[in-house]
Every structure is written in structure tokens, then in C-alpha cells.
Tab-separated table of C-alpha atoms in Angstrom:
chain	number	residue	atom	x	y	z
A	1	MET	CA	79.423	-33.569	95.889
A	2	PRO	CA	80.584	-32.543	92.586
A	3	PHE	CA	84.123	-32.373	93.753
A	4	ARG	CA	83.811	-36.143	94.935
A	5	ASN	CA	81.951	-36.922	91.654
A	6	ASN	CA	84.950	-35.614	89.512
A	7	ASN	CA	87.582	-37.540	91.812
A	8	ASN	CA	85.652	-40.739	90.647
A	9	LEU	CA	85.527	-39.964	87.262
A	10	ILE	CA	89.483	-39.469	87.217
A	11	ARG	CA	90.067	-42.792	89.045
A	12	LYS	CA	87.648	-44.562	86.494
A	13	SER	CA	89.777	-43.050	83.441
A	14	PHE	CA	92.950	-43.971	84.777
A	15	GLY	CA	91.598	-47.348	85.399
A	16	ILE	CA	90.784	-47.537	81.870
A	17	LEU	CA	93.660	-45.853	80.123
A	18	ILE	CA	96.635	-47.653	82.197
A	19	PRO	CA	95.762	-50.912	80.786
A	20	LEU	CA	94.957	-49.826	77.426
A	21	PHE	CA	98.844	-48.066	77.269
A	22	ILE	CA	100.100	-51.287	78.561
A	23	ILE	CA	98.208	-53.485	75.746
A	24	CYS	CA	99.683	-50.783	73.182
A	25	VAL	CA	102.929	-51.109	74.354
A	26	LEU	CA	103.028	-55.058	74.186
A	27	ALA	CA	101.199	-54.997	70.939
A	28	PHE	CA	103.929	-52.549	69.552
A	29	GLY	CA	106.741	-54.613	70.578
A	30	GLY	CA	105.414	-57.644	69.255
A	31	ILE	CA	104.579	-56.053	65.749
A	32	THR	CA	108.403	-54.874	65.757
A	33	ALA	CA	109.906	-58.125	66.723
A	34	LYS	CA	107.447	-59.784	63.981
A	35	ALA	CA	108.664	-57.212	61.560
A	36	GLY	CA	112.192	-57.841	62.091
A	37	SER	CA	111.774	-61.397	61.391
A	38	GLU	CA	109.610	-61.277	58.547
A	39	GLY	CA	110.577	-63.282	55.619
A	40	LEU	CA	113.268	-65.227	57.546
A	41	VAL	CA	113.227	-69.208	57.318
A	42	GLU	CA	112.537	-70.843	60.387
A	43	PRO	CA	115.244	-72.273	63.010
A	44	ILE	CA	115.369	-75.855	63.777
A	45	TYR	CA	115.412	-77.285	67.147
A	46	THR	CA	116.778	-80.328	68.719
A	47	GLU	CA	114.392	-82.360	70.993
A	48	ASP	CA	115.874	-80.618	74.129
A	49	GLY	CA	114.677	-77.370	72.842
A	50	SER	CA	118.062	-75.910	71.848
A	51	LEU	CA	118.835	-74.439	68.558
A	52	TYR	CA	120.402	-76.650	65.794
A	53	PRO	CA	123.565	-75.507	64.115
A	54	VAL	CA	122.983	-76.667	60.820
A	55	ILE	CA	120.044	-75.601	58.820
A	56	ASP	CA	120.277	-76.693	55.331
A	57	TYR	CA	116.985	-75.673	53.537
A	58	ALA	CA	118.494	-75.698	50.315
A	59	ASP	CA	119.238	-79.449	50.740
A	60	LEU	CA	123.161	-79.197	49.646
A	61	ILE	CA	124.289	-81.912	52.074
A	62	SER	CA	123.014	-85.445	53.268
A	63	ASP	CA	121.381	-85.907	56.761
A	64	ASP	CA	124.556	-87.807	57.997
A	65	GLU	CA	126.776	-84.890	56.957
A	66	GLU	CA	124.468	-82.391	58.882
A	67	GLU	CA	124.677	-84.751	61.978
A	68	TYR	CA	128.544	-84.717	61.607
A	69	LEU	CA	128.910	-81.297	61.256
A	70	ALA	CA	126.578	-80.446	64.132
A	71	TYR	CA	128.487	-82.978	66.308
A	72	ARG	CA	131.756	-81.238	65.815
A	73	ILE	CA	130.118	-77.549	66.097
A	74	TYR	CA	128.656	-78.620	69.598
A	75	ASP	CA	132.191	-79.675	70.790
A	76	ILE	CA	133.720	-76.448	69.522
A	77	GLN	CA	130.727	-74.068	71.225
A	78	ASN	CA	131.412	-75.958	74.526
A	79	THR	CA	135.111	-75.595	74.430
A	80	TYR	CA	135.458	-72.043	73.129
A	81	ASP	CA	132.255	-70.605	74.305
A	82	SER	CA	131.432	-69.498	70.666
A	83	ALA	CA	128.502	-70.305	68.665
A	84	LEU	CA	128.860	-71.795	64.848
A	85	VAL	CA	126.029	-71.608	62.407
A	86	ILE	CA	125.590	-73.178	59.055
A	87	LEU	CA	122.634	-71.580	57.114
A	88	THR	CA	121.360	-72.746	53.468
A	89	ILE	CA	118.675	-71.065	51.569
A	90	ASP	CA	117.351	-70.695	48.236
A	91	SER	CA	116.854	-67.114	48.327
A	92	THR	CA	117.296	-63.891	50.666
A	93	GLY	CA	114.321	-62.066	49.330
A	94	THR	CA	114.524	-58.283	49.649
A	95	ARG	CA	117.518	-58.727	51.782
A	96	SER	CA	121.046	-58.704	51.047
A	97	ALA	CA	122.976	-61.662	52.236
A	98	MET	CA	124.707	-59.576	55.084
A	99	GLU	CA	121.057	-58.316	56.155
A	100	TYR	CA	119.803	-61.931	56.096
A	101	ALA	CA	122.495	-63.385	58.307
A	102	ASP	CA	122.370	-60.847	60.909
A	103	ASP	CA	118.615	-60.994	61.239
A	104	PHE	CA	118.442	-64.644	61.226
A	105	TYR	CA	121.353	-64.938	63.932
A	106	ASP	CA	119.677	-61.862	66.107
A	107	TYR	CA	116.019	-62.647	65.880
A	108	ASN	CA	116.526	-66.586	66.599
A	109	GLY	CA	118.682	-65.946	69.649
A	110	TYR	CA	121.902	-67.346	68.305
A	111	GLY	CA	125.093	-67.251	70.293
A	112	MET	CA	126.857	-67.934	73.505
A	113	GLY	CA	126.665	-65.763	76.649
A	114	GLU	CA	125.533	-62.401	77.164
A	115	LYS	CA	127.123	-61.035	73.891
A	116	HIS	CA	125.596	-63.647	71.838
A	117	ASN	CA	129.276	-64.480	70.580
A	118	GLY	CA	129.393	-66.745	67.519
A	119	ILE	CA	129.794	-66.707	63.612
A	120	ILE	CA	127.160	-67.714	60.914
A	121	MET	CA	127.871	-69.098	57.464
A	122	LEU	CA	125.198	-68.176	54.921
A	123	ILE	CA	124.846	-69.783	51.504
A	124	SER	CA	121.947	-68.398	49.177
A	125	MET	CA	121.739	-70.202	45.860
A	126	GLU	CA	119.609	-67.721	44.029
A	127	ASN	CA	122.606	-65.241	43.588
A	128	ARG	CA	125.481	-67.866	44.793
A	129	ASP	CA	125.956	-65.696	47.838
A	130	VAL	CA	128.531	-66.581	50.648
A	131	TRP	CA	128.388	-64.390	53.799
A	132	PHE	CA	130.113	-64.898	56.981
A	133	GLY	CA	128.769	-62.844	59.803
A	134	THR	CA	130.442	-62.474	63.579
A	135	THR	CA	128.860	-61.297	66.594
A	136	GLY	CA	130.138	-60.534	70.234
A	137	SER	CA	133.724	-61.627	70.824
A	138	ALA	CA	133.796	-63.323	67.374
A	139	ILE	CA	134.075	-59.886	66.026
A	140	LYS	CA	137.395	-59.576	67.603
A	141	THR	CA	138.387	-63.443	67.073
A	142	PHE	CA	138.003	-63.009	63.104
A	143	SER	CA	139.624	-60.213	61.842
A	144	ASP	CA	138.810	-58.680	58.152
A	145	ASP	CA	141.909	-60.779	57.000
A	146	ASP	CA	140.397	-63.929	58.624
A	147	ILE	CA	137.051	-63.469	57.118
A	148	ASP	CA	138.818	-62.968	53.497
A	149	ASP	CA	140.522	-66.093	54.114
A	150	LEU	CA	137.215	-68.072	54.916
A	151	VAL	CA	135.549	-66.464	51.783
A	152	TYR	CA	138.438	-67.401	49.368
A	153	ASP	CA	138.976	-70.830	50.927
A	154	CYS	CA	135.391	-71.716	50.979
A	155	SER	CA	134.404	-70.407	47.629
A	156	TYR	CA	137.005	-72.978	46.090
A	157	TYR	CA	134.893	-75.878	47.254
A	158	LEU	CA	131.566	-74.175	46.697
A	159	SER	CA	132.095	-73.117	43.249
A	160	ASP	CA	132.878	-76.862	42.667
A	161	GLY	CA	129.750	-77.943	44.035
A	162	ASN	CA	131.503	-79.612	46.807
A	163	TYR	CA	129.301	-78.047	49.734
A	164	TYR	CA	130.262	-80.597	52.268
A	165	ALA	CA	133.910	-79.670	52.016
A	166	ALA	CA	133.319	-75.771	52.016
A	167	PHE	CA	131.319	-76.578	55.262
A	168	GLU	CA	134.140	-78.935	56.898
A	169	LYS	CA	136.551	-75.927	55.874
A	170	TYR	CA	134.606	-73.426	57.510
A	171	VAL	CA	134.426	-75.561	60.714
A	172	ASP	CA	138.007	-76.195	60.509
A	173	GLU	CA	139.084	-72.554	60.266
A	174	CYS	CA	136.976	-71.281	63.041
A	175	GLU	CA	138.161	-73.996	65.427
A	176	ALA	CA	141.739	-72.876	64.682
A	177	GLU	CA	140.940	-69.287	65.351
A	178	LEU	CA	139.209	-69.784	68.377
A	179	LYS	CA	142.013	-72.133	69.606
A	180	ARG	CA	144.518	-69.393	68.841
A	181	GLU	CA	142.633	-66.637	70.280
A	182	TYR	CA	141.807	-68.724	73.638
A	183	GLU	CA	145.507	-70.146	73.975
A	184	ALA	CA	146.770	-66.431	73.498
A	185	SER	CA	144.538	-65.466	76.307
A	186	ILE	CA	145.664	-67.667	79.117
A	187	PHE	CA	149.017	-67.428	81.040
A	188	THR	CA	149.927	-70.789	81.610
A	189	PRO	CA	153.146	-72.170	83.918
A	190	LYS	CA	154.890	-73.004	80.589
A	191	LYS	CA	154.802	-69.441	79.432
A	192	PHE	CA	155.936	-68.055	82.776
A	193	TYR	CA	158.911	-70.252	82.798
A	194	ILE	CA	159.942	-69.111	78.942
A	195	CYS	CA	159.264	-65.286	80.239
A	196	LEU	CA	161.466	-65.762	83.381
A	197	ALA	CA	164.310	-67.480	81.264
A	198	ILE	CA	164.102	-64.851	78.593
A	199	GLY	CA	164.382	-62.188	81.320
A	200	CYS	CA	167.480	-63.784	82.929
A	201	VAL	CA	169.202	-64.139	79.997
A	202	LEU	CA	168.576	-60.401	78.963
A	203	GLY	CA	169.571	-59.477	82.605
A	204	ALA	CA	172.624	-61.476	82.336
A	205	LEU	CA	173.832	-60.016	78.971
A	206	VAL	CA	173.524	-56.250	80.358
A	207	LEU	CA	175.463	-57.120	83.376
A	208	LEU	CA	178.095	-58.868	81.088
A	209	GLY	CA	178.325	-55.703	79.389
A	210	PHE	CA	178.638	-53.410	82.155
A	211	TRP	CA	181.429	-55.752	83.224
A	212	LEU	CA	183.348	-55.890	79.982
A	213	GLN	CA	183.494	-52.010	79.862
A	214	LEU	CA	185.043	-51.992	83.645
A	215	ILE	CA	187.802	-54.463	82.778
A	216	THR	CA	190.258	-51.633	81.411
A	217	VAL	CA	189.121	-48.913	83.977
A	218	SER	CA	192.014	-48.393	86.824
A	219	PRO	CA	192.346	-45.671	89.619
A	220	LYS	CA	194.680	-42.625	89.050
A	221	ASP	CA	197.036	-40.885	91.511
A	222	SER	CA	195.857	-37.168	90.276
A	223	ALA	CA	193.475	-35.515	88.103
A	224	SER	CA	196.235	-34.716	85.723
A	225	ASP	CA	196.490	-38.355	84.929
A	226	TYR	CA	193.453	-38.343	83.209
A	227	SER	CA	194.495	-35.631	80.729
A	228	SER	CA	197.561	-35.897	78.769
A	229	GLY	CA	197.640	-32.643	77.399
A	230	GLY	CA	196.047	-30.477	79.839
A	231	PHE	CA	192.601	-28.691	79.630
A	232	LYS	CA	192.106	-26.365	76.763
A	233	LEU	CA	188.774	-24.726	76.214
A	234	THR	CA	188.990	-24.204	72.298
A	235	ASN	CA	185.184	-23.465	71.728
A	236	LYS	CA	182.137	-22.810	73.554
A	237	SER	CA	178.109	-22.998	72.639
A	238	ASP	CA	174.527	-23.093	74.297
A	239	THR	CA	173.482	-26.574	74.097
A	240	PHE	CA	169.927	-27.380	75.254
A	241	ILE	CA	170.140	-30.710	76.939
A	242	ARG	CA	166.100	-30.872	77.368
A	243	SER	CA	163.296	-30.767	75.069
A	244	THR	CA	159.536	-31.336	75.363
A	245	ILE	CA	158.263	-33.885	72.953
A	246	SER	CA	154.363	-34.523	72.484
A	247	LYS	CA	153.813	-38.138	71.778
A	248	THR	CA	150.317	-39.635	70.396
A	249	LYS	CA	149.709	-43.327	70.684
A	250	ILE	CA	148.600	-45.156	67.728
A	251	GLU	CA	146.307	-48.187	68.413
A	252	LYS	CA	146.693	-51.157	66.379
A	253	GLU	CA	143.444	-52.415	64.890
A	254	SER	CA	142.260	-55.767	65.911
A	255	GLY	CA	138.877	-57.463	64.759
A	256	SER	CA	136.839	-56.840	61.641
A	257	SER	CA	134.988	-53.875	60.633
A	258	THR	CA	131.584	-53.400	61.872
A	259	HIS	CA	127.889	-52.555	61.404
A	260	SER	CA	124.626	-52.567	62.864
A	261	GLY	CA	121.880	-55.213	62.259
A	262	SER	CA	118.464	-54.039	62.085
A	263	SER	CA	118.095	-55.126	65.755
A	264	GLY	CA	120.792	-52.696	66.853
A	265	THR	CA	123.244	-55.572	67.426
A	266	SER	CA	126.838	-54.860	66.116
A	267	HIS	CA	128.194	-57.471	63.751
A	268	GLY	CA	131.275	-58.125	61.582
A	269	GLY	CA	131.827	-60.224	58.681
A	270	GLY	CA	132.363	-60.223	54.897
A	271	GLY	CA	131.400	-62.328	51.903
A	272	GLY	CA	131.203	-62.716	48.292
A	273	HIS	CA	129.911	-65.019	45.404
A	274	PHE	CA	130.960	-68.367	44.350
């Protein structure tokens, strides 16, 4: 009987501890997520529940301008499977511009596909920060040089207070880079015929070179005809005709330098002040 009572006590203990353990895990996860997104502005949703790509909390452009930019962004996203986001705020608080852009993008679920492909442009008016953050395939699409060009080109308009022109420039350059990356990744019939034509031309040139070398060649009756003065050995030496060479392939760097956001997601990007 005492043994049976102990078994009952153990069962009851597990029956209480297991639900408490599950509650603690869920609560801790919720606290972690809340801490990561704390201090961020809320995203904007459309009527169908999708994330709106233009979030202008600093009120830098008109509603009509927002709608036009959003229309263009939707078209780009559907074509190249990469998100474009514009976010304007008054201050990043305790975060840097990079940290704010990364956290806003990650914790609100922006991006396309499993890797959350996309790029965000952040404008913070307190310190006149501009930051471009990339995620997923966009890290490869937008190199450090591309990001520097975005910062330079957009800052030209931002410093003059022409915010809409800066956003248009951002969308234009992003579309151009995404299009270039897309076209480079597909093998079209046109590319096939170009490669075939180049191969045929190069092959013909090689064969022509061999043929020209053989024009002056004619058969001789004896071996002595190939040497006018006879064979004389004037010098001898040992020459190694084989050697072992160690080679190391140097990979060409592509994309931008990366860092990890507070969520653990890898990001590229860069920015400055205007």
C-alpha cells in the first residue's frame, strides 16, 4: 500500500509540473518577443491584413505620394520576390538606425519567401539618419558599393528636404538592381544563341591557325633533308620538364558585409546622415 501511494503522488506531481513547465516556456517566449519589439512603432496593415510597405510616421510625404510609392513597390515585389519597405520616424530611441531598421523588419515579419528577402529604407529625423538594411537574397543583390550609391543618391534629395524624390530614387535603383540580378540568373534562348555563335567563331579561328601553320609543310625523302648541317651535340644539361604547383582559388566577394540583428537574423546594409 505505501508503494502504491508513492506512485500516485508521483503521478500527481508530474500532472502539475508538466503544465507549469509548458506555461513557463510560452511565457518566456512571449517576454522575449515583446522585449525584442519594445520601443518600435507599429506597422501599418492593409484591409486584407498584409503589411503596408510605406510607413510615414514622420509625415514627410502626402497620402497620394504614399499610395503611388506603395503601388510601385507591390509591382516590384510580385515581379522579383523581394520586399521593399520605406519607414520614416521621429527618433530611433535607444537604438541605432541600423538596429531599429533590423528589429522593425524582423519582428514585424517583413520580407518575401523563407529567407524574408527584402530591403528597408529608414529615415529618422532626430539625428537625420538614413539607413538601408538588406535581408535574405537582397544581401547578395545589393553590394556594399550599391548601398553606398543609394546613400549618396538619396541623401542628395534628403538634404534638400525633397523626401518624395529621395523615395522615388530608392525605388528606382532597387528595381534596377533586382532586374539586373534576375536577368543574370536566367538562361534565355537569346543568350544560348549568342554563346553558340561565340563558340563557333572561336573554334573556327583555332582551326584556321592550325591550317595556316601547315601550308608550308611538305614531305621529305630522307631524314637528312630535315637538317642541312647534320646533327651535332654541342651542349647537354638536365632539365626538369615537370613540376608540382600548389594553387589556391581566391573567391570573389559579392553582396554586402553582414551583421546579426537582435532576432539572430543576418542583415547587410549601410547608411549615413543627411
